[in-house]
CSV table of C-alpha atoms in Angstrom, one decimal:
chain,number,residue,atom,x,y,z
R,341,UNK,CA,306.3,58.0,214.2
R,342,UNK,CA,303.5,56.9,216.5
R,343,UNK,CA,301.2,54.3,214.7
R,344,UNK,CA,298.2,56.8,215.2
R,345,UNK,CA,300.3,59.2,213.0
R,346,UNK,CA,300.9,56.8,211.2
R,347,UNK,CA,297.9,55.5,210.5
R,348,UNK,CA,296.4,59.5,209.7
R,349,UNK,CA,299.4,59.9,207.4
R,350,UNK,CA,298.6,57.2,205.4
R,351,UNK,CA,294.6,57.5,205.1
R,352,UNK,CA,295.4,60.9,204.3
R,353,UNK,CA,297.9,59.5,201.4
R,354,UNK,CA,294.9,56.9,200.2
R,355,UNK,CA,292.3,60.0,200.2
R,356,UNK,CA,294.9,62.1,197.9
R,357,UNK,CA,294.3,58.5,195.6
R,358,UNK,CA,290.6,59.0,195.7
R,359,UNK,CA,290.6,62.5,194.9
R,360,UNK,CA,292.5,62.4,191.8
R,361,UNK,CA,290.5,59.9,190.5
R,362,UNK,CA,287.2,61.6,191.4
R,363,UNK,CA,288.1,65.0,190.0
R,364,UNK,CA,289.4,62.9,186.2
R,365,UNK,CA,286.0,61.5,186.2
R,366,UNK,CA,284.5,64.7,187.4
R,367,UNK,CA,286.2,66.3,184.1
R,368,UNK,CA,285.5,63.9,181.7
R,369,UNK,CA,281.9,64.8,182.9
R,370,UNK,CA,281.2,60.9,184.4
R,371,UNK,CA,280.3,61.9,188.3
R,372,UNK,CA,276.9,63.6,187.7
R,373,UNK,CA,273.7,61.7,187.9
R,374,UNK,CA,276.4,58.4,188.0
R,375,UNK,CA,274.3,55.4,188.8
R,376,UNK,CA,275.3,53.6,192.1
R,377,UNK,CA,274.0,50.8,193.9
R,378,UNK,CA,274.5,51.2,197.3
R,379,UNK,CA,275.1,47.8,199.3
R,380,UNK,CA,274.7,49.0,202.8
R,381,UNK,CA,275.1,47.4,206.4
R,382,UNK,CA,275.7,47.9,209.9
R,383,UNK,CA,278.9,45.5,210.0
R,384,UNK,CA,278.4,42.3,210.3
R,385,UNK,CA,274.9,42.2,208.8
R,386,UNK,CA,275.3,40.3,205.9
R,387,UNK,CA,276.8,42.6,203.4
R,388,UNK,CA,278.3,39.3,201.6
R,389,UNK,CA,274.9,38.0,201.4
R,390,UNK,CA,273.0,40.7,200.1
R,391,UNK,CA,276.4,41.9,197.4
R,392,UNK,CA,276.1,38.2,195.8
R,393,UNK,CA,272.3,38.7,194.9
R,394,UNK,CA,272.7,42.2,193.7
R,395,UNK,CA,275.7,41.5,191.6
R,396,UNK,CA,273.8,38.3,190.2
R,397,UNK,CA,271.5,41.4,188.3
R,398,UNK,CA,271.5,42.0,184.8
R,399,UNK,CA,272.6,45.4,184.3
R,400,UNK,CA,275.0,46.2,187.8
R,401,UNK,CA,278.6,45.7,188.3
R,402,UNK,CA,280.8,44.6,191.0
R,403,UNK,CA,283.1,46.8,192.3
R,404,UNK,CA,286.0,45.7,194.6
R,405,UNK,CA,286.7,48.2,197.4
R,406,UNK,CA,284.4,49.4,200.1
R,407,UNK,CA,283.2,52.5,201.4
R,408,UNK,CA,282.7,53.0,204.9
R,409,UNK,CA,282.8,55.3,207.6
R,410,UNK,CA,285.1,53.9,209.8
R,411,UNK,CA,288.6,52.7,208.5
R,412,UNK,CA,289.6,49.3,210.3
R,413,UNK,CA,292.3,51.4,212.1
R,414,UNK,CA,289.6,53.0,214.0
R,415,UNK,CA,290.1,56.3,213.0
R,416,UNK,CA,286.9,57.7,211.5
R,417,UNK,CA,286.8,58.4,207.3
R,418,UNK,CA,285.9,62.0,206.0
R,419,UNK,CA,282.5,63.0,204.1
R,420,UNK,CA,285.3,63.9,201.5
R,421,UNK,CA,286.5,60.7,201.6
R,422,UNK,CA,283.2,59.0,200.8
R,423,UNK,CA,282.2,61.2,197.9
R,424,UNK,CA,285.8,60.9,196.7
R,425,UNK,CA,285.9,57.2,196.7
R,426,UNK,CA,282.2,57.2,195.6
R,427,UNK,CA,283.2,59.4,192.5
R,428,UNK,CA,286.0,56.6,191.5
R,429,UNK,CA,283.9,53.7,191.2
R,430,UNK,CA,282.4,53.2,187.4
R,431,UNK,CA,278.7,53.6,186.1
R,432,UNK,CA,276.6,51.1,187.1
R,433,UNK,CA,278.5,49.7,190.2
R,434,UNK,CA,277.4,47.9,193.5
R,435,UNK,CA,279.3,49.5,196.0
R,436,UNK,CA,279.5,47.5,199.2
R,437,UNK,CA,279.3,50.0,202.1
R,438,UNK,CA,279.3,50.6,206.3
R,439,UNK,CA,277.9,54.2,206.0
R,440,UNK,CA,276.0,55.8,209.2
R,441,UNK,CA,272.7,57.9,208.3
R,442,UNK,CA,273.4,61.1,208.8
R,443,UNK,CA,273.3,64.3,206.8
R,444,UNK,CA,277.1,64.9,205.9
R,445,UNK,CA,277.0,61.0,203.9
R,446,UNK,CA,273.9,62.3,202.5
R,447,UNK,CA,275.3,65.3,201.0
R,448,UNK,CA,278.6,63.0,200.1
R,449,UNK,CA,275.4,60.9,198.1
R,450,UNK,CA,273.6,63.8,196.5
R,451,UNK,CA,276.2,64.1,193.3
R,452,UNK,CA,275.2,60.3,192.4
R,453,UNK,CA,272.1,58.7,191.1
R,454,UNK,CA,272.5,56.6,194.5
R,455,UNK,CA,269.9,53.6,195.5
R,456,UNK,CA,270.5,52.4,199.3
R,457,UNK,CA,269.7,48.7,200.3
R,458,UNK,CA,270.5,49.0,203.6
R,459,UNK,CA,270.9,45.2,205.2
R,460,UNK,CA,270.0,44.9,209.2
R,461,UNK,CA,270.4,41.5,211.5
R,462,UNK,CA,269.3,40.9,214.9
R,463,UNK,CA,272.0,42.9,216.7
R,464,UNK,CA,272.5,39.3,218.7
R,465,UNK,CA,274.0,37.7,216.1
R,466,UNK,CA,275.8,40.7,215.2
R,467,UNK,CA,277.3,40.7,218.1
R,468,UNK,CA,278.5,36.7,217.8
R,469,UNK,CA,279.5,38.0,214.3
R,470,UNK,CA,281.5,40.8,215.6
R,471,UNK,CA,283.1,39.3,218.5
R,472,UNK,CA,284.1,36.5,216.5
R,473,UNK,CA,285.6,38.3,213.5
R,474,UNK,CA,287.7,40.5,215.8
R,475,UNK,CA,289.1,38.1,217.7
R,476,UNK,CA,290.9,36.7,214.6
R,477,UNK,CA,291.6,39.7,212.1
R,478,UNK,CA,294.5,41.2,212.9
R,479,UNK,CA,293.6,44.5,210.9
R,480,UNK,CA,291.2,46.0,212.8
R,481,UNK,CA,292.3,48.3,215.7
R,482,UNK,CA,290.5,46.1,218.9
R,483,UNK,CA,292.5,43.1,217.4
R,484,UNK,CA,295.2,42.9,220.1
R,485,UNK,CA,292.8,43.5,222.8
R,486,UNK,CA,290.5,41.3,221.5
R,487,UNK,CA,293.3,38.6,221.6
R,488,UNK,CA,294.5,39.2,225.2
R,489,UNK,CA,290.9,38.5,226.9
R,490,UNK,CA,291.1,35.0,227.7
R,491,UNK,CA,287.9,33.5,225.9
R,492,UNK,CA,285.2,34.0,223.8
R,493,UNK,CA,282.5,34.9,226.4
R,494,UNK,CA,285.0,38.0,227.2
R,495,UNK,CA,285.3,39.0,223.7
R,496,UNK,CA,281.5,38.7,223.3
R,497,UNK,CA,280.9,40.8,226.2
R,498,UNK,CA,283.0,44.0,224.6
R,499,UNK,CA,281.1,43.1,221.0
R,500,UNK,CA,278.0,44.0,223.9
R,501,UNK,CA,279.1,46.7,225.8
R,502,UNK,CA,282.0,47.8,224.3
R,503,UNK,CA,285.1,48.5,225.1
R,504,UNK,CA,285.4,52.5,226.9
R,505,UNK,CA,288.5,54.7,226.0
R,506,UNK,CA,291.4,53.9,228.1
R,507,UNK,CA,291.0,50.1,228.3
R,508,UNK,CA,293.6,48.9,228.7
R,509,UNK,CA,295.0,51.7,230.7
R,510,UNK,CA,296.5,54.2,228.4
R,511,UNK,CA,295.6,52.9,225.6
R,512,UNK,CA,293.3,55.1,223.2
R,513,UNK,CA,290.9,53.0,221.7
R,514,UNK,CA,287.7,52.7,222.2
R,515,UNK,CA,284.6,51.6,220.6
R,516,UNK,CA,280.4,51.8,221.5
R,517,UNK,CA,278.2,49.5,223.1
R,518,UNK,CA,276.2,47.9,220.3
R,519,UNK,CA,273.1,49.8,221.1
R,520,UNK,CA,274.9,53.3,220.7
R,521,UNK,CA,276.9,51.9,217.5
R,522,UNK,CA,273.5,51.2,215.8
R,523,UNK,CA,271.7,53.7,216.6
R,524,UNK,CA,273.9,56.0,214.3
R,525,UNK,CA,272.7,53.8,211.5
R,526,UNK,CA,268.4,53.6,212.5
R,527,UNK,CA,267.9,56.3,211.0
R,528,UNK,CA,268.3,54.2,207.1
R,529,UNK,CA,265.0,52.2,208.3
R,530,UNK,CA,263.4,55.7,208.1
R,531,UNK,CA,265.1,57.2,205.0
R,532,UNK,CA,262.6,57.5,202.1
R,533,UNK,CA,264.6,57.2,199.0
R,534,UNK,CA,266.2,54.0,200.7
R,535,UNK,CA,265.3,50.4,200.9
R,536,UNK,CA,265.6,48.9,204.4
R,537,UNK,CA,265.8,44.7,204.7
R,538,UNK,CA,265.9,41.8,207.6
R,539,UNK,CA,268.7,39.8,207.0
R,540,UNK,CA,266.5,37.5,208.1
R,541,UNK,CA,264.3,37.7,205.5
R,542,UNK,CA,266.8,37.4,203.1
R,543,UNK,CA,268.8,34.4,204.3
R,544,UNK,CA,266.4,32.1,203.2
R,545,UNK,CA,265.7,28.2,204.2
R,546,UNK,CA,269.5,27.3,203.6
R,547,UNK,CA,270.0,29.8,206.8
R,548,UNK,CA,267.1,29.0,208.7
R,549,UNK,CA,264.6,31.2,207.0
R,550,UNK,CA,261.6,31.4,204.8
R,551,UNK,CA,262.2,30.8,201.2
R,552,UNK,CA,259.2,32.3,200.8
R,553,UNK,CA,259.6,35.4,202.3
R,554,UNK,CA,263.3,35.2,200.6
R,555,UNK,CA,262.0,35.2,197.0
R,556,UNK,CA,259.5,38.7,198.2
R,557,UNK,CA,262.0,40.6,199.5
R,558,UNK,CA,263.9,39.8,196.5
R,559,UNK,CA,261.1,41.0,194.7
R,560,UNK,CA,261.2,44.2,196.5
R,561,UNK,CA,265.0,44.9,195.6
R,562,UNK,CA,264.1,44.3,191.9
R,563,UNK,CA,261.2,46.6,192.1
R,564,UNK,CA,263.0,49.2,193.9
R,565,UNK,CA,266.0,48.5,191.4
R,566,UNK,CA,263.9,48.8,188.4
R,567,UNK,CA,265.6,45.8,187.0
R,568,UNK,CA,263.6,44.1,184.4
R,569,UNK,CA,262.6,40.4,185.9
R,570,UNK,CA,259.6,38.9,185.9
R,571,UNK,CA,258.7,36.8,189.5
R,572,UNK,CA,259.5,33.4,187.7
R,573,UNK,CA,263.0,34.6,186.6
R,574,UNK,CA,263.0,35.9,190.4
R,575,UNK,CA,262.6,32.3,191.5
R,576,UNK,CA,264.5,30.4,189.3
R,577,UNK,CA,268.1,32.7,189.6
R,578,UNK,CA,267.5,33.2,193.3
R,579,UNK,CA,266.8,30.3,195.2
R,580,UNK,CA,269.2,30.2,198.7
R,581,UNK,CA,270.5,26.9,197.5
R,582,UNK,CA,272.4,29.1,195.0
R,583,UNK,CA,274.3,30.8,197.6
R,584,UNK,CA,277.4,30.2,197.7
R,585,UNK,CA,278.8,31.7,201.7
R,586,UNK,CA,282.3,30.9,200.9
R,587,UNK,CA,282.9,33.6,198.4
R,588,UNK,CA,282.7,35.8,201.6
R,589,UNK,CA,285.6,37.5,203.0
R,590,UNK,CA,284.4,36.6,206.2
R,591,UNK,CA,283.0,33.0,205.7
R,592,UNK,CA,283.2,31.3,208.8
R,593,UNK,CA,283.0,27.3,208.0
R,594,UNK,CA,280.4,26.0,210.2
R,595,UNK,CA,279.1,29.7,210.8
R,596,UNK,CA,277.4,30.5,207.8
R,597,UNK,CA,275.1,32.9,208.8
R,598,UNK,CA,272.3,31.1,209.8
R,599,UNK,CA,269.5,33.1,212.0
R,600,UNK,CA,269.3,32.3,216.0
R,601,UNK,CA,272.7,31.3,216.7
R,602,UNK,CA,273.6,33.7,219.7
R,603,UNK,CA,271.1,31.2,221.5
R,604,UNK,CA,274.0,28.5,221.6
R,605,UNK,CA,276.6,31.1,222.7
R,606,UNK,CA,274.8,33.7,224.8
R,607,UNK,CA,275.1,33.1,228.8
R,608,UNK,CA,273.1,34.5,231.2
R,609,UNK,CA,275.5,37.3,231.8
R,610,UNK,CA,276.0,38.0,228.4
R,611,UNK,CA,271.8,38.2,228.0
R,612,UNK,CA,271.7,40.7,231.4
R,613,UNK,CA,273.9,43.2,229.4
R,614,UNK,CA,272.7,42.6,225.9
R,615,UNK,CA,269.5,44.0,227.7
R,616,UNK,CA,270.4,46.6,229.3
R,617,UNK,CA,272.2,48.3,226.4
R,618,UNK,CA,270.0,47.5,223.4
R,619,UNK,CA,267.2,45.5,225.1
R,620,UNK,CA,264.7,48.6,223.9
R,621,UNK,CA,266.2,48.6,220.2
R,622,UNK,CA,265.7,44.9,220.0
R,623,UNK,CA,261.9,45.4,220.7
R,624,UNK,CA,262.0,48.7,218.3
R,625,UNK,CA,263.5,46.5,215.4
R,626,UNK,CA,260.5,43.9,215.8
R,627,UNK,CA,263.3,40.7,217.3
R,628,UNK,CA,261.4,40.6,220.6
R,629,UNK,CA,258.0,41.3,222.1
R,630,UNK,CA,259.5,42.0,225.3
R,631,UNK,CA,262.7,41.9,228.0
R,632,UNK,CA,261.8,38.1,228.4
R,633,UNK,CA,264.2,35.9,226.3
């Protein structure tokens, strides 16, 4: 068996999973109206970051799994599979997410009492963040590539401009530039019924940001949330010094998420390309005035 058949064989086999649970919750009447939290993120955005502050809540749940639209084989997840494994978690969960905008995840949504927090980052440092990561997971499908290139600036520049379908030769991956891969997401800083945030703005001073701006954006979640805290509460439980990065999955030590650090890694090359596939989008998202940085 080839491991692409493999690999559909068995999502199909973890989907069967999801579906049993979802239709015994769905019968014991505990799908409809279910409240969910949804912790949403392009990859690499700071899922981790914004997961510890919802989970520190009163009233929401961890959950630990993750819904997203792309399995780390590469092979792309069903709409069933996201309303399946969206109908297994419990009431009152914070479900941790990589889910595109688009209508068919709505409708996968529309069952649930679903709130979105959808977490964005300057798609520099997601690209660092990406490049980085791949290089040294060995679950993800552009693993083995990844490994082959000889050095980081390499791997950064397919976290840029991706890596086409064929490359190597024969092979049958593939993946987006970073421009095209977020602009399936945009669409959530758009999407009434959902809460869009910086990552920046979140981060606070411990990462190079405002604590300030920090404690109002938290604000905002809370409001959006409708979780009962006054502002001083707000301050007191959720100052950045009690963040703790290395409960993260991917916690990089010395890399813990602080804002601006593709400045100490992108080269000139890297900034020419960066440009020319997401230059626009980085003006769109408010990280630069102009082509000049």
């Amino acid at each position: 068996m080839s491991y692409q058949a493999y690999d559909v064989a068995r999502l199909h086999g973890r989907d069967a999973v999801f579906l049993s649970r979802y239709l015994l919750k769905k019968a014991l009447g505990k799908t409809k109206n279910k409240r969910l939290v949804l912790c949403n993120s392009y990859p690499k955005s700071g899922t981790h970051l914004l997961y510890q502050i919802l989970y520190s809540m009163p009233g929401l749940n961890k959950w630990d799994d993750i819904v997203s639209i792309q399995a780390l084989c590469g092979l792309m997840n069903t709409a069933s599979h996201v309303h399946w494994k969206l109908g297994s978690a419990p009431e009152q969960s914070i479900v941790r997410c990589h889910l595109m905008h688009c209508e068919e995840v709505k409708q996968a949504l529309a069952e649930f009492d679903s709130k979105v927090i959808f977490i964005y980052r300057d798609l520099r440092d997601v690209a660092v963040s990406h490049a980085r990561w791949t290089a040294k997971e060995p679950q993800t499908f552009l693993y083995e590539y990844y490994s082959r290139l000889n050095d980081f600036d390499q791997q950064l520049m397919c976290s840029i401009k991706g890596v086409p379908v064929g490359t190597p030769f024969g092979s049958n991956i593939s993946h987006p530039d970073i421009g095209q891969d977020f602009s399936r997401w945009h669409q959530w800083l758009n999407e009434p019924t959902a809460l869009a945030i910086k990552f920046e703005d979140l981060i606070g001073k411990r990462g190079g940001g405002s604590e300030e701006t920090r404690l109002k954006t938290i604000s905002k979640i809370v409001h959006y949330l409708e979780v009962d805290l006054s502002e001083e509460q707000i301050a007191i439980a959720f100052a950045s010094d009690k963040m703790n990065p290395q409960e993260s999955h991917t916690f990089r030590k010395g890399g813990q998420g602080r804002i601006g650090g593709w400045q100490t890694v992108f080269k000139p090359e890297h900034k020419t390309a960066f440009k020319q596939v997401a230059g626009d989008l980085l003006i769109k998202l408010g990280y630069a005035e102009n082509h000049d940085w």
